[in-house]
Amino acid sequence: MACEELKSQLDSLVAERNDLREELRTTDFPQQKSYLAAQIKALNKQITLISQELDLCMMQNPTETGPTAINSTLMGSFTLIILHPSIPDPITGPFDANVNFNATRTSLTIIQLAPLTGTFDTPIGPNTTIVTLNNPNARGVIDKPSGTINILISLFFNQTIELPIPFYEEGSTIDFPMGTAAGSPLDNAGNFTIFGASVFSGGILGGYSATLSITGQFQPVP
C-alpha cells in the first residue's frame, strides 16, 4: 500500500512521544524534565509533518482503505476572565466552531468560529466586547489514546465603547496556548475542556492578563 510506510512512521513517532510523556510525568529531576519536554516538542513537529504527508498520500490514493479526514462541529461554552479593573466579572457565553480533523486524528484545525460576545458596564458607560478568530485555520495536535488536545488560538478583541484615545480603538489581540492539561481530556463521547492563559497586546487591553476556558463536545466524535 502506497501510504503504509508513512502510517508506520507515524505510529512509531506517536508511540515514542507517549513513552517520553510518561517519563516526563514520573521524573523528579528538573534537567531531565527540560530535556524530555524539548524531545516531545521536536516529536510534535515531526508528527505534524508526517500527518500532513499521510493525508496527502491518502487523498492521492483514494482506493486504499482506512480513516479519512472529517469535519466536526464543536458546541459548548466559554469562560473568559480579563484582569482589567473595568472588567470585574468573567465573560461567559456559547462557543460554536467548525473543526477539521485529519485522517489519522493527530491534528485539528479550527476553520470557522462564531464571534464571542460579552456586555458589561464600565466607568464611562456600557461596553460590548466582540471576539473573533485572529488566526484563520488555527491548527493544533491531538492524541486520541490519551485524549490530549493542544492548540494555539489567536483572538482579536474589539470594543463597542467610544474612547477619546484613538490608539485604544485599534482593538487588542491575544494568543492563547490552549490545552487539556489544566482542563479535561477528550472522552469517547467527544467531551473535553481546554484552558489557557496569556497577555494582551495592543488597544485598551494591552499588557493585561487573561484566562480562557472552553468546555464542549465534538459531533461527530473524531
mmCIF file of C-alpha atoms in Angstrom:
data_model
loop_
_atom_site.group_PDB
_atom_site.id
_atom_site.type_symbol
_atom_site.label_atom_id
_atom_site.label_comp_id
_atom_site.label_asym_id
_atom_site.label_seq_id
_atom_site.Cartn_x
_atom_site.Cartn_y
_atom_site.Cartn_z
ATOM 1 C CA MET A 1 0.000 0.000 0.000
ATOM 2 C CA ALA A 2 1.322 3.407 -1.006
ATOM 3 C CA CYS A 3 0.696 5.026 2.382
ATOM 4 C CA GLU A 4 1.648 2.102 4.605
ATOM 5 C CA GLU A 5 5.219 3.279 5.264
ATOM 6 C CA LEU A 6 4.045 6.753 6.283
ATOM 7 C CA LYS A 7 1.426 5.242 8.601
ATOM 8 C CA SER A 8 4.096 3.026 10.178
ATOM 9 C CA GLN A 9 6.391 6.041 10.719
ATOM 10 C CA LEU A 10 3.556 7.990 12.291
ATOM 11 C CA ASP A 11 2.606 5.148 14.648
ATOM 12 C CA SER A 12 6.250 4.816 15.729
ATOM 13 C CA LEU A 13 6.594 8.544 16.428
ATOM 14 C CA VAL A 14 3.344 8.671 18.409
ATOM 15 C CA ALA A 15 4.428 5.652 20.490
ATOM 16 C CA GLU A 16 7.790 7.287 21.165
ATOM 17 C CA ARG A 17 6.069 10.523 22.224
ATOM 18 C CA ASN A 18 3.779 8.624 24.598
ATOM 19 C CA ASP A 19 6.805 6.962 26.234
ATOM 20 C CA LEU A 20 8.513 10.340 26.684
ATOM 21 C CA ARG A 21 5.356 11.834 28.185
ATOM 22 C CA GLU A 22 5.264 9.032 30.737
ATOM 23 C CA GLU A 23 8.924 9.661 31.611
ATOM 24 C CA LEU A 24 8.179 13.374 31.961
ATOM 25 C CA ARG A 25 5.294 12.621 34.281
ATOM 26 C CA THR A 26 7.359 10.421 36.601
ATOM 27 C CA THR A 27 10.788 12.057 36.702
ATOM 28 C CA ASP A 28 11.779 14.287 39.633
ATOM 29 C CA PHE A 29 14.853 15.873 38.044
ATOM 30 C CA PRO A 30 14.405 19.393 36.593
ATOM 31 C CA GLN A 31 17.141 18.958 33.965
ATOM 32 C CA GLN A 32 15.578 15.693 32.820
ATOM 33 C CA LYS A 33 12.169 17.389 32.618
ATOM 34 C CA SER A 34 13.592 20.133 30.375
ATOM 35 C CA TYR A 35 15.293 17.577 28.146
ATOM 36 C CA LEU A 36 12.161 15.443 27.818
ATOM 37 C CA ALA A 37 9.967 18.479 27.120
ATOM 38 C CA ALA A 38 12.318 19.522 24.304
ATOM 39 C CA GLN A 39 12.241 15.995 22.848
ATOM 40 C CA ILE A 40 8.435 15.937 22.946
ATOM 41 C CA LYS A 41 8.266 19.337 21.245
ATOM 42 C CA ALA A 42 10.545 18.097 18.458
ATOM 43 C CA LEU A 43 8.442 14.948 18.049
ATOM 44 C CA ASN A 44 5.260 17.019 17.794
ATOM 45 C CA LYS A 45 6.747 18.826 14.799
ATOM 46 C CA GLN A 46 7.688 15.524 13.152
ATOM 47 C CA ILE A 47 4.246 14.064 13.840
ATOM 48 C CA THR A 48 2.568 17.100 12.270
ATOM 49 C CA LEU A 49 4.724 16.850 9.123
ATOM 50 C CA ILE A 50 4.218 13.090 8.723
ATOM 51 C CA SER A 51 0.466 13.523 9.333
ATOM 52 C CA GLN A 52 0.285 16.077 6.536
ATOM 53 C CA GLU A 53 2.215 13.760 4.193
ATOM 54 C CA LEU A 54 -0.075 10.866 5.086
ATOM 55 C CA ASP A 55 -3.185 12.981 4.500
ATOM 56 C CA LEU A 56 -1.898 13.939 1.064
ATOM 57 C CA CYS A 57 -0.986 10.333 0.290
ATOM 58 C CA MET A 58 -4.445 9.104 1.209
ATOM 59 C CA MET A 59 -6.088 11.779 -0.936
ATOM 60 C CA GLN A 60 -3.904 10.706 -3.866
ATOM 61 C CA ASN A 61 -4.738 7.049 -3.250
ATOM 62 C CA PRO A 62 -8.493 7.061 -2.528
ATOM 63 C CA THR A 63 -8.841 3.309 -3.154
ATOM 64 C CA GLU A 64 -6.837 2.495 -0.029
ATOM 65 C CA THR A 65 -8.990 1.606 2.920
ATOM 66 C CA GLY A 66 -8.604 3.465 6.170
ATOM 67 C CA PRO A 67 -9.809 6.566 8.011
ATOM 68 C CA THR A 68 -10.446 9.852 6.241
ATOM 69 C CA ALA A 69 -10.406 13.468 7.357
ATOM 70 C CA ILE A 70 -13.664 14.678 8.886
ATOM 71 C CA ASN A 71 -15.327 17.992 9.698
ATOM 72 C CA SER A 72 -16.858 18.224 13.153
ATOM 73 C CA THR A 73 -18.959 20.817 14.972
ATOM 74 C CA LEU A 74 -17.772 22.000 18.362
ATOM 75 C CA MET A 75 -20.631 23.169 20.561
ATOM 76 C CA GLY A 76 -20.082 24.310 24.134
ATOM 77 C CA SER A 77 -19.392 27.311 26.310
ATOM 78 C CA PHE A 78 -16.502 29.594 27.196
ATOM 79 C CA THR A 79 -15.418 31.471 30.304
ATOM 80 C CA LEU A 80 -13.098 34.438 29.780
ATOM 81 C CA ILE A 81 -11.517 36.239 32.725
ATOM 82 C CA ILE A 82 -9.745 39.514 31.920
ATOM 83 C CA LEU A 83 -7.669 41.021 34.721
ATOM 84 C CA HIS A 84 -8.617 44.611 33.887
ATOM 85 C CA PRO A 85 -10.092 46.978 36.540
ATOM 86 C CA SER A 86 -13.053 47.827 34.298
ATOM 87 C CA ILE A 87 -13.946 44.157 33.725
ATOM 88 C CA PRO A 88 -14.534 42.726 37.212
ATOM 89 C CA ASP A 89 -16.647 39.715 36.213
ATOM 90 C CA PRO A 90 -15.992 36.718 33.957
ATOM 91 C CA ILE A 91 -17.377 36.906 30.425
ATOM 92 C CA THR A 92 -19.305 33.765 29.530
ATOM 93 C CA GLY A 93 -21.310 32.546 26.581
ATOM 94 C CA PRO A 94 -21.762 29.857 23.927
ATOM 95 C CA PHE A 95 -18.815 28.572 21.893
ATOM 96 C CA ASP A 96 -19.610 27.405 18.361
ATOM 97 C CA ALA A 97 -16.895 26.359 15.917
ATOM 98 C CA ASN A 98 -16.292 24.145 12.894
ATOM 99 C CA VAL A 99 -13.236 21.924 13.245
ATOM 100 C CA ASN A 100 -11.444 19.659 10.772
ATOM 101 C CA PHE A 101 -9.598 16.520 11.915
ATOM 102 C CA ASN A 102 -7.010 14.914 9.683
ATOM 103 C CA ALA A 103 -7.322 11.295 8.595
ATOM 104 C CA THR A 104 -5.061 9.964 11.333
ATOM 105 C CA ARG A 105 -6.720 12.078 14.080
ATOM 106 C CA THR A 106 -3.378 13.564 15.106
ATOM 107 C CA SER A 107 -4.139 17.182 14.180
ATOM 108 C CA LEU A 108 -7.136 19.503 14.217
ATOM 109 C CA THR A 109 -7.867 22.842 12.588
ATOM 110 C CA ILE A 110 -10.457 25.441 13.581
ATOM 111 C CA ILE A 111 -11.844 26.517 10.223
ATOM 112 C CA GLN A 112 -14.644 28.784 11.495
ATOM 113 C CA LEU A 113 -15.543 30.364 14.836
ATOM 114 C CA ALA A 114 -18.754 32.213 15.633
ATOM 115 C CA PRO A 115 -17.924 35.583 17.301
ATOM 116 C CA LEU A 116 -17.806 35.544 21.094
ATOM 117 C CA THR A 117 -19.506 38.474 22.810
ATOM 118 C CA GLY A 118 -19.897 39.868 26.299
ATOM 119 C CA THR A 119 -21.529 43.076 27.580
ATOM 120 C CA PHE A 120 -20.568 44.803 30.837
ATOM 121 C CA ASP A 121 -20.612 48.218 32.487
ATOM 122 C CA THR A 122 -17.526 50.440 32.669
ATOM 123 C CA PRO A 123 -16.868 53.756 34.474
ATOM 124 C CA ILE A 124 -17.641 55.590 31.201
ATOM 125 C CA GLY A 125 -20.639 53.552 30.078
ATOM 126 C CA PRO A 126 -21.721 50.114 28.859
ATOM 127 C CA ASN A 127 -19.433 48.189 26.525
ATOM 128 C CA THR A 128 -19.719 45.071 24.407
ATOM 129 C CA THR A 129 -16.609 43.055 23.630
ATOM 130 C CA ILE A 130 -16.676 41.247 20.288
ATOM 131 C CA VAL A 131 -14.106 38.469 19.929
ATOM 132 C CA THR A 132 -13.162 36.930 16.579
ATOM 133 C CA LEU A 133 -10.534 34.459 15.417
ATOM 134 C CA ASN A 134 -7.289 36.241 14.591
ATOM 135 C CA ASN A 135 -5.515 33.234 13.051
ATOM 136 C CA PRO A 136 -7.763 31.597 10.437
ATOM 137 C CA ASN A 137 -7.231 27.838 10.299
ATOM 138 C CA ALA A 138 -5.735 27.687 13.797
ATOM 139 C CA ARG A 139 -4.002 24.323 13.948
ATOM 140 C CA GLY A 140 -3.385 22.046 16.923
ATOM 141 C CA VAL A 141 -2.380 18.498 17.805
ATOM 142 C CA ILE A 142 -4.446 15.708 19.316
ATOM 143 C CA ASP A 143 -3.515 12.370 20.857
ATOM 144 C CA LYS A 144 -6.598 10.139 20.787
ATOM 145 C CA PRO A 145 -5.351 7.416 23.192
ATOM 146 C CA SER A 146 -4.747 9.922 25.999
ATOM 147 C CA GLY A 147 -7.387 12.456 24.929
ATOM 148 C CA THR A 148 -4.770 15.225 24.908
ATOM 149 C CA ILE A 149 -5.500 18.344 22.848
ATOM 150 C CA ASN A 150 -3.117 21.308 22.380
ATOM 151 C CA ILE A 151 -3.881 24.264 20.124
ATOM 152 C CA LEU A 152 -2.838 27.910 19.793
ATOM 153 C CA ILE A 153 -5.896 30.153 19.437
ATOM 154 C CA SER A 154 -5.211 33.767 18.487
ATOM 155 C CA LEU A 155 -8.129 36.129 19.139
ATOM 156 C CA PHE A 156 -8.951 39.724 18.203
ATOM 157 C CA PHE A 157 -10.909 41.839 20.704
ATOM 158 C CA ASN A 158 -12.934 44.807 19.518
ATOM 159 C CA GLN A 159 -14.866 47.144 21.841
ATOM 160 C CA THR A 160 -18.086 48.987 21.016
ATOM 161 C CA ILE A 161 -17.436 51.773 23.524
ATOM 162 C CA GLU A 162 -16.166 55.037 22.032
ATOM 163 C CA LEU A 163 -12.911 56.165 23.642
ATOM 164 C CA PRO A 164 -11.219 59.541 23.357
ATOM 165 C CA ILE A 165 -7.806 57.987 22.621
ATOM 166 C CA PRO A 166 -7.538 56.659 19.024
ATOM 167 C CA PHE A 167 -4.874 54.066 19.945
ATOM 168 C CA TYR A 168 -7.303 52.311 22.253
ATOM 169 C CA GLU A 169 -9.810 51.958 19.440
ATOM 170 C CA GLU A 170 -7.470 49.758 17.404
ATOM 171 C CA GLY A 171 -8.523 46.601 19.243
ATOM 172 C CA SER A 172 -6.418 44.076 21.124
ATOM 173 C CA THR A 173 -5.022 40.662 20.288
ATOM 174 C CA ILE A 174 -4.095 37.724 22.476
ATOM 175 C CA ASP A 175 -2.568 34.307 21.735
ATOM 176 C CA PHE A 176 -3.901 31.569 23.992
ATOM 177 C CA PRO A 177 -1.895 28.307 24.130
ATOM 178 C CA MET A 178 -4.869 26.077 24.961
ATOM 179 C CA GLY A 179 -4.648 22.526 26.265
ATOM 180 C CA THR A 180 -6.368 19.762 28.192
ATOM 181 C CA ALA A 181 -3.568 19.596 30.796
ATOM 182 C CA ALA A 182 -5.398 22.072 33.051
ATOM 183 C CA GLY A 183 -8.841 21.008 31.795
ATOM 184 C CA SER A 184 -10.146 17.541 30.985
ATOM 185 C CA PRO A 185 -9.125 15.164 28.167
ATOM 186 C CA LEU A 186 -11.260 14.232 25.200
ATOM 187 C CA ASP A 187 -13.501 11.269 26.070
ATOM 188 C CA ASN A 188 -15.228 8.689 23.886
ATOM 189 C CA ALA A 189 -18.354 10.862 23.664
ATOM 190 C CA GLY A 190 -16.376 13.838 22.306
ATOM 191 C CA ASN A 191 -16.446 15.894 25.527
ATOM 192 C CA PHE A 192 -13.421 17.890 26.699
ATOM 193 C CA THR A 193 -12.230 21.076 28.399
ATOM 194 C CA ILE A 194 -9.212 23.139 27.349
ATOM 195 C CA PHE A 195 -7.670 26.018 29.275
ATOM 196 C CA GLY A 196 -5.122 28.731 28.525
ATOM 197 C CA ALA A 197 -3.615 31.916 29.949
ATOM 198 C CA SER A 198 -1.835 34.775 28.212
ATOM 199 C CA VAL A 199 -1.301 38.562 27.971
ATOM 200 C CA PHE A 200 -2.973 41.038 25.588
ATOM 201 C CA SER A 201 -1.173 43.148 23.007
ATOM 202 C CA GLY A 202 -2.417 46.498 21.703
ATOM 203 C CA GLY A 203 -5.529 48.539 22.387
ATOM 204 C CA ILE A 204 -7.076 49.225 25.758
ATOM 205 C CA LEU A 205 -6.349 45.684 26.981
ATOM 206 C CA GLY A 206 -2.652 45.732 26.065
ATOM 207 C CA GLY A 207 -0.475 44.413 28.904
ATOM 208 C CA TYR A 208 -3.349 42.876 30.873
ATOM 209 C CA SER A 209 -3.543 39.142 31.574
ATOM 210 C CA ALA A 210 -6.457 36.846 30.779
ATOM 211 C CA THR A 211 -7.527 33.221 31.041
ATOM 212 C CA LEU A 212 -9.821 31.320 28.709
ATOM 213 C CA SER A 213 -11.629 28.062 29.359
ATOM 214 C CA ILE A 214 -13.625 26.196 26.695
ATOM 215 C CA THR A 215 -15.854 23.234 27.519
ATOM 216 C CA GLY A 216 -17.569 21.492 24.675
ATOM 217 C CA GLN A 217 -18.347 18.422 22.621
ATOM 218 C CA PHE A 218 -17.352 17.391 19.098
ATOM 219 C CA GLN A 219 -20.075 15.993 16.856
ATOM 220 C CA PRO A 220 -19.299 13.739 15.125
ATOM 221 C CA VAL A 221 -16.677 12.412 17.524
ATOM 222 C CA PRO A 222 -13.218 12.360 15.873
#
